Coordinates of C-alpha atoms and ligand atoms in Angstrom, one line a residue:
X1 CA 0.5 22.1 -54.7
X2 CA -3.0 22.0 -56.3
X3 CA -4.6 18.6 -56.1
X4 CA -7.8 18.7 -58.3
X5 CA -8.2 14.9 -58.1
X6 CA -7.8 14.5 -54.3
X7 CA -10.0 11.7 -53.1
X8 CA -10.6 10.4 -56.7
X9 CA -9.5 7.1 -58.1
X10 CA -8.2 6.4 -61.6
X11 CA -7.5 3.1 -63.5
X12 CA -4.9 3.4 -66.3
X13 CA -4.6 0.4 -68.5
X14 CA -1.2 -0.3 -70.1
X15 CA 0.7 1.8 -67.6
X16 CA 4.0 -0.1 -67.0
X17 CA 5.8 2.4 -69.2
X18 CA 5.4 5.1 -71.9
X19 CA 2.2 7.2 -72.1
X20 CA 0.2 5.1 -69.6
X21 CA 2.9 5.5 -66.9
X22 CA 3.2 9.2 -67.5
X23 CA -0.6 9.6 -67.4
X24 CA -0.7 7.6 -64.1
X25 CA 2.0 9.8 -62.6
X26 CA 0.2 13.0 -63.7
X27 CA -3.1 11.8 -62.1
X28 CA -1.3 10.8 -58.9
X29 CA 0.5 14.2 -58.7
X30 CA -3.0 15.7 -59.0
X31 CA -4.0 13.8 -55.9
X32 CA -5.7 10.7 -57.3
X33 CA -5.4 7.2 -56.2
X34 CA -4.1 5.3 -59.3
X35 CA -4.3 1.7 -60.4
X36 CA -1.8 0.8 -63.1
X37 CA -2.3 -2.3 -65.2
X38 CA 0.1 -4.3 -67.5
X39 CA 0.1 -7.8 -68.8
X40 CA 2.1 -9.0 -65.8
X41 CA 1.5 -8.2 -62.2
X42 CA 5.3 -7.8 -61.8
X43 CA 5.5 -5.0 -64.4
X44 CA 2.4 -3.3 -63.1
X45 CA 3.7 -3.4 -59.5
X46 CA 7.1 -2.0 -60.4
X47 CA 5.5 0.9 -62.3
X48 CA 3.1 1.6 -59.3
X49 CA 6.1 1.7 -57.0
X50 CA 7.7 4.3 -59.2
X51 CA 4.6 6.5 -59.1
X52 CA 4.0 6.9 -55.4
X53 CA 2.2 5.9 -52.3
X54 CA -1.4 6.0 -53.7
X55 CA -0.6 3.8 -56.6
X56 CA -1.4 0.1 -57.0
X57 CA -0.2 -2.2 -59.8
X58 CA -2.4 -5.0 -61.0
X59 CA -1.7 -7.5 -63.8
X60 CA -4.5 -7.7 -66.3
X61 CA -4.3 -8.3 -70.0
X62 CA -6.6 -5.7 -71.4
X63 CA -8.8 -8.1 -73.3
X64 CA -9.1 -10.7 -70.5
X65 CA -12.6 -10.1 -69.1
X66 CA -12.1 -12.0 -65.8
X67 CA -8.9 -10.2 -65.0
X68 CA -10.4 -6.9 -66.0
X69 CA -13.4 -7.4 -63.7
X70 CA -11.1 -8.5 -60.9
X71 CA -9.0 -5.4 -61.4
X72 CA -12.1 -3.1 -61.2
X73 CA -13.3 -5.0 -58.1
X74 CA -9.9 -4.7 -56.4
X75 CA -9.8 -1.0 -57.2
X76 CA -13.1 -0.3 -55.6
X77 CA -12.1 -2.5 -52.6
X78 CA -8.8 -0.7 -52.2
X79 CA -9.9 2.9 -52.8
X80 CA -13.7 3.0 -52.7
X81 CA -14.4 4.3 -56.2
X82 CA -13.4 4.4 -59.9
X83 CA -13.9 8.0 -61.0
X84 CA -11.5 8.0 -64.0
X85 CA -10.7 5.3 -66.6
X86 CA -7.9 5.8 -69.0
X87 CA -8.1 3.2 -71.8
X88 CA -4.5 3.4 -72.8
X89 CA -3.3 -0.2 -73.5
X90 CA -2.6 -0.4 -77.3
X91 CA -0.8 -2.7 -79.7
X92 CA 0.4 -2.8 -83.3
X93 CA 1.3 -6.3 -84.5
X94 CA 0.1 -5.6 -88.0
X95 CA 2.9 -3.6 -89.7
X96 CA 2.7 -3.2 -93.5
X97 CA -0.1 -2.8 -96.1
X98 CA -3.6 -3.6 -95.0
X99 CA -4.1 -6.3 -97.6
X100 CA -1.0 -8.1 -96.4
X101 CA -2.4 -8.7 -92.9
X102 CA -4.0 -11.9 -91.8
X103 CA -7.0 -12.3 -89.6
X104 CA -4.9 -13.0 -86.5
X105 CA -3.1 -9.7 -86.6
X106 CA -6.3 -7.8 -87.5
X107 CA -8.2 -9.4 -84.6
X108 CA -5.4 -8.8 -82.0
X109 CA -5.2 -5.2 -83.0
X110 CA -8.9 -4.6 -82.9
X111 CA -9.3 -6.6 -79.7
X112 CA -6.7 -4.6 -77.7
X113 CA -7.3 -1.2 -79.3
X114 CA -11.1 -1.2 -79.6
X115 CA -12.8 -4.0 -77.8
X116 CA -10.8 -3.5 -74.5
X117 CA -11.9 0.1 -74.1
X118 CA -15.6 -1.1 -74.5
X119 CA -15.0 -3.9 -72.0
X120 CA -13.3 -1.7 -69.4
X121 CA -15.8 1.1 -69.8
X122 CA -18.7 -1.3 -69.2
X123 CA -17.0 -2.7 -66.1
X124 CA -16.3 0.7 -64.5
X125 CA -19.8 2.0 -65.4
X126 CA -21.4 -1.1 -63.8
X127 CA -19.1 -0.9 -60.8
X128 CA -19.2 2.8 -60.0
X129 CA -19.6 5.4 -62.7
X130 CA -23.1 4.5 -63.7
X131 CA -24.3 5.7 -60.3
X132 CA -21.7 8.3 -59.4
X133 CA -20.4 9.7 -62.7
X134 CA -16.9 9.9 -63.9
X135 CA -14.5 10.6 -66.8
X136 CA -13.2 8.1 -69.4
X137 CA -10.2 9.0 -71.6
X138 CA -9.2 6.9 -74.6
X139 CA -5.7 6.9 -76.0
X140 CA -6.3 7.2 -79.8
X141 CA -3.7 8.5 -82.3
X142 CA -3.3 11.1 -85.0
X143 CA -3.2 7.9 -87.2
X144 CA -6.9 7.7 -86.5
X145 CA -7.4 11.1 -88.1
X146 CA -5.3 10.6 -91.2
X147 CA -4.0 7.9 -93.5
X148 CA -0.4 6.8 -94.2
X149 CA 1.6 3.7 -95.2
X150 CA 2.5 0.7 -93.1
X151 CA 0.2 1.1 -90.1
X152 CA -3.2 0.8 -91.8
X153 CA -4.9 -1.7 -89.5
X154 CA -3.6 0.2 -86.5
X155 CA -5.0 3.4 -87.9
X156 CA -8.3 1.8 -88.6
X157 CA -8.5 0.7 -85.0
X158 CA -7.7 4.2 -83.8
X159 CA -10.2 5.8 -86.1
X160 CA -12.8 3.5 -84.8
X161 CA -11.8 4.4 -81.2
X162 CA -12.3 8.1 -82.0
X163 CA -15.8 7.2 -83.3
X164 CA -16.4 5.0 -80.2
X165 CA -15.4 8.0 -78.0
X166 CA -18.2 10.1 -79.6
X167 CA -20.7 7.2 -79.4
X168 CA -20.0 6.5 -75.7
X169 CA -20.1 10.2 -74.9
X170 CA -23.7 10.3 -76.1
X171 CA -24.7 7.0 -74.5
X172 CA -23.2 7.9 -71.1
X173 CA -24.0 11.6 -70.9
X174 CA -24.7 13.6 -68.8
X175 CA -22.9 12.1 -65.8
X176 CA -20.0 10.4 -67.5
X177 CA -17.7 12.3 -69.9
X178 CA -15.8 10.4 -72.6
X179 CA -12.9 12.0 -74.5
X180 CA -9.8 10.9 -76.3
X181 CA -6.2 12.0 -76.8
X182 CA -4.6 11.6 -80.2
X183 CA -0.8 11.7 -79.8
X184 CA 1.6 12.2 -82.7
X185 CA 5.0 10.5 -82.5
X186 CA 5.9 10.1 -78.9
X187 CA 9.2 8.7 -77.5
X188 CA 8.0 5.2 -76.4
X189 CA 8.8 1.6 -77.1
X190 CA 5.7 1.0 -79.1
X191 CA 6.6 3.8 -81.5
X192 CA 10.3 3.1 -81.8
X193 CA 10.1 2.2 -85.4
X194 CA 8.7 5.7 -86.1
X195 CA 11.5 7.7 -84.4
X196 CA 14.5 5.7 -83.2
X197 CA 16.5 5.6 -86.4
X198 CA 15.3 9.0 -87.7
X199 CA 14.4 11.4 -85.0
X200 CA 15.8 14.3 -86.9
X201 CA 13.5 13.7 -89.9
X202 CA 10.5 13.6 -87.5
X203 CA 11.6 16.8 -85.8
X204 CA 11.9 18.5 -89.2
X205 CA 8.2 17.6 -89.9
X206 CA 7.1 18.9 -86.5
X207 CA 6.4 22.7 -86.2
X208 CA 7.2 22.6 -82.5
X209 CA 10.6 21.1 -83.4
X210 CA 10.8 18.0 -81.2
X211 CA 9.1 14.6 -80.9
X212 CA 6.6 14.1 -78.1
X213 CA 7.5 12.9 -74.6
X214 CA 5.1 10.7 -72.6
X215 CA 4.5 13.6 -70.1
X216 CA 3.1 15.8 -72.9
X217 CA 0.3 13.3 -73.3
X218 CA 0.0 12.7 -69.5
X219 CA -0.8 16.4 -69.0
X220 CA -3.6 16.2 -71.6
X221 CA -5.0 13.1 -70.0
X222 CA -5.1 14.9 -66.7
X223 CA -6.9 17.8 -68.2
X224 CA -9.6 15.5 -69.7
X225 CA -9.9 13.5 -66.5
X226 CA -10.4 16.5 -64.3
X227 CA -13.2 19.1 -63.8
X228 CA -11.1 21.6 -65.8
X229 CA -12.7 20.0 -68.8
X230 CA -16.1 19.6 -67.3
X231 CA -18.0 20.9 -70.4
X232 CA -16.1 18.8 -72.9
X233 CA -17.3 15.4 -74.0
X234 CA -16.9 13.3 -77.2
X235 CA -13.8 15.3 -78.2
X236 CA -10.4 14.1 -79.4
X237 CA -7.5 16.3 -78.3
X238 CA -4.6 16.2 -80.7
X239 CA -1.2 16.4 -79.0
X240 CA 1.4 16.3 -81.7
X241 CA 3.6 19.4 -81.7
X242 CA 1.7 20.5 -84.8
X243 CA 2.5 17.3 -86.8
X244 CA -1.0 17.2 -88.3
X245 CA -1.1 20.8 -89.4
X246 CA 2.5 20.4 -90.4
X247 CA 1.6 17.9 -93.1
X248 CA 0.7 19.5 -96.5
X249 CA 1.1 23.2 -97.1
X250 CA 2.2 24.0 -93.6
X251 CA 5.0 21.4 -93.9
X252 CA 6.2 23.1 -97.1
X253 CA 6.3 26.5 -95.4
X254 CA 8.2 24.9 -92.5
X255 CA 10.7 23.2 -94.7
X256 CA 11.3 26.5 -96.6
X257 CA 11.9 28.3 -93.2
X258 CA 14.3 25.5 -92.1
X259 CA 16.1 25.6 -95.4
X260 CA 16.1 29.3 -95.7
Ligands
NAP301 N1 4.1 6.4 -78.8 C1 3.4 7.0 -79.8 O1 4.0 7.6 -80.7 C2 1.9 6.9 -79.8 C3 1.2 7.7 -80.7 C4 -0.2 7.6 -80.7 C5 -0.8 6.7 -79.9 N2 -0.2 5.9 -79.0 C6 -0.9 5.0 -78.1 O2 -0.5 5.2 -76.8 C7 -0.8 4.1 -76.1 C8 0.3 3.7 -75.2 O3 1.4 3.4 -76.0 P1 2.9 3.8 -75.7 O4 3.4 4.5 -76.9 O5 3.0 4.4 -74.4 O6 3.6 2.3 -75.8 P2 4.6 1.6 -74.8 O7 5.6 2.5 -74.1 O8 5.1 0.4 -75.5 O9 3.5 1.1 -73.6 C9 2.5 0.2 -73.9 C10 1.9 -0.2 -72.5 O10 0.8 -1.0 -72.8 C11 0.9 -2.2 -72.0 N3 0.2 -3.2 -72.8 C12 0.5 -3.6 -74.0 N4 -0.4 -4.6 -74.4 C13 -1.2 -4.7 -73.4 C14 -2.4 -5.5 -73.1 N5 -2.8 -6.4 -74.0 N6 -3.0 -5.5 -71.9 C15 -2.5 -4.6 -70.9 N7 -1.5 -3.8 -71.1 C16 -0.8 -3.9 -72.3 C17 2.4 -2.4 -71.9 O11 2.7 -3.1 -70.7 P3 3.4 -4.6 -70.7 O12 4.2 -4.8 -71.9 O13 4.2 -4.5 -69.4 O14 2.2 -5.5 -70.6 C18 2.9 -0.9 -71.7 O15 2.7 -0.5 -70.3 C19 -1.3 3.0 -77.1 O16 -2.7 2.9 -77.1 C20 -0.7 3.6 -78.4 O17 -1.5 3.1 -79.5 C21 1.2 6.0 -79.0

C-alpha cells in the first residue's frame, strides 16, 4: 500500500465523527500519525481508537486557546512534528434569515468557523510549520460560494474562510500551502436538516445522483495535504457531486433528463 504521508503528522479538528473522522482515517491510511480533536477527550479518544494505532484523541474546544496550544504541544511531544493541519471543526447554531439572528449566534458561528482556523494555524506555524513547512486544509462549504435561504450567517462564515484561505496562502508561501475543501450536502449529523427528511430531492438536484459521504471529502483532504498537490495553494476544491453546476441551467437539463 502506498503511504505518501509516512513519517508525517496531522492534526484534524472536529474529528469525532463525520468529515473530520473520514479525513483523519484517510490521512492515517496514507501513513500519517493523526491527532483527532473534539470538544470532549472521551469523544476524541473513541474516534482515535477507531482510526488506528498511530492516532491520538485530544479534547480541545476549537476556540479555547489554552486547550488548542496544549493540543499542539502534545502532538509535537508525541510524534515530533505537525506537518498537516485540517481546520475542520464547524458549527451552525444560526438557522434562519440573517436579520433574525442575535449577536450570540453570530459570534459563535464566526468564532468556531473562522477564528478557530486562524488560531490553530498560528499555533502550528509557531510550533513547527514556520520552520519546517507544511500544509493547511480548511473545511469550507459550497455555501461559501453561493447564497441561499436559512443558512446565511453560516454561509458568510464559510465565504470568509475561503477568503482567509487565499490570504494565508499568500502570507505563508512558499513553505506552507493553504487550501480549502468546499463540500456540498454530505451525510453527517451537522447537515441532517439538509438531507435526512428529503434525501431523494437532494439526489435529484445532484448530477452524480447521490449525496456525499464523509469519505468523498476525506479523499480530497488527503490530496490537498499530500505532495500530490505540491503546486496548489490558495485554492478551494469543490466536492459536491456537481451540485453547484447542477443549480441553474444545468439543473433544468438534469430535471428534463430525469423526467424524460
Ligand atoms: N455535512 C455537510 O453537508 C457539510 C457541507 C459543507 C461543509 N461542512 C463542514 O464540514 C465540517 C465538519 O462537519 P460535519 O458535517 O462532518 O459535521 P459533524 O458530523 O456534526 O461533525 C462535526 C465535528 O466537529 C466537532 N466539533 C463541533 N464543534 C466543535 C468545537 N467547537 N470544537 C471542536 N470540535 C467541534 C464535533 O465533535 P464533538 O461534538 O464530539 O465535539 C464533530 O467531530 C464543518 O466545518 C462543516 O461546516 C459540512
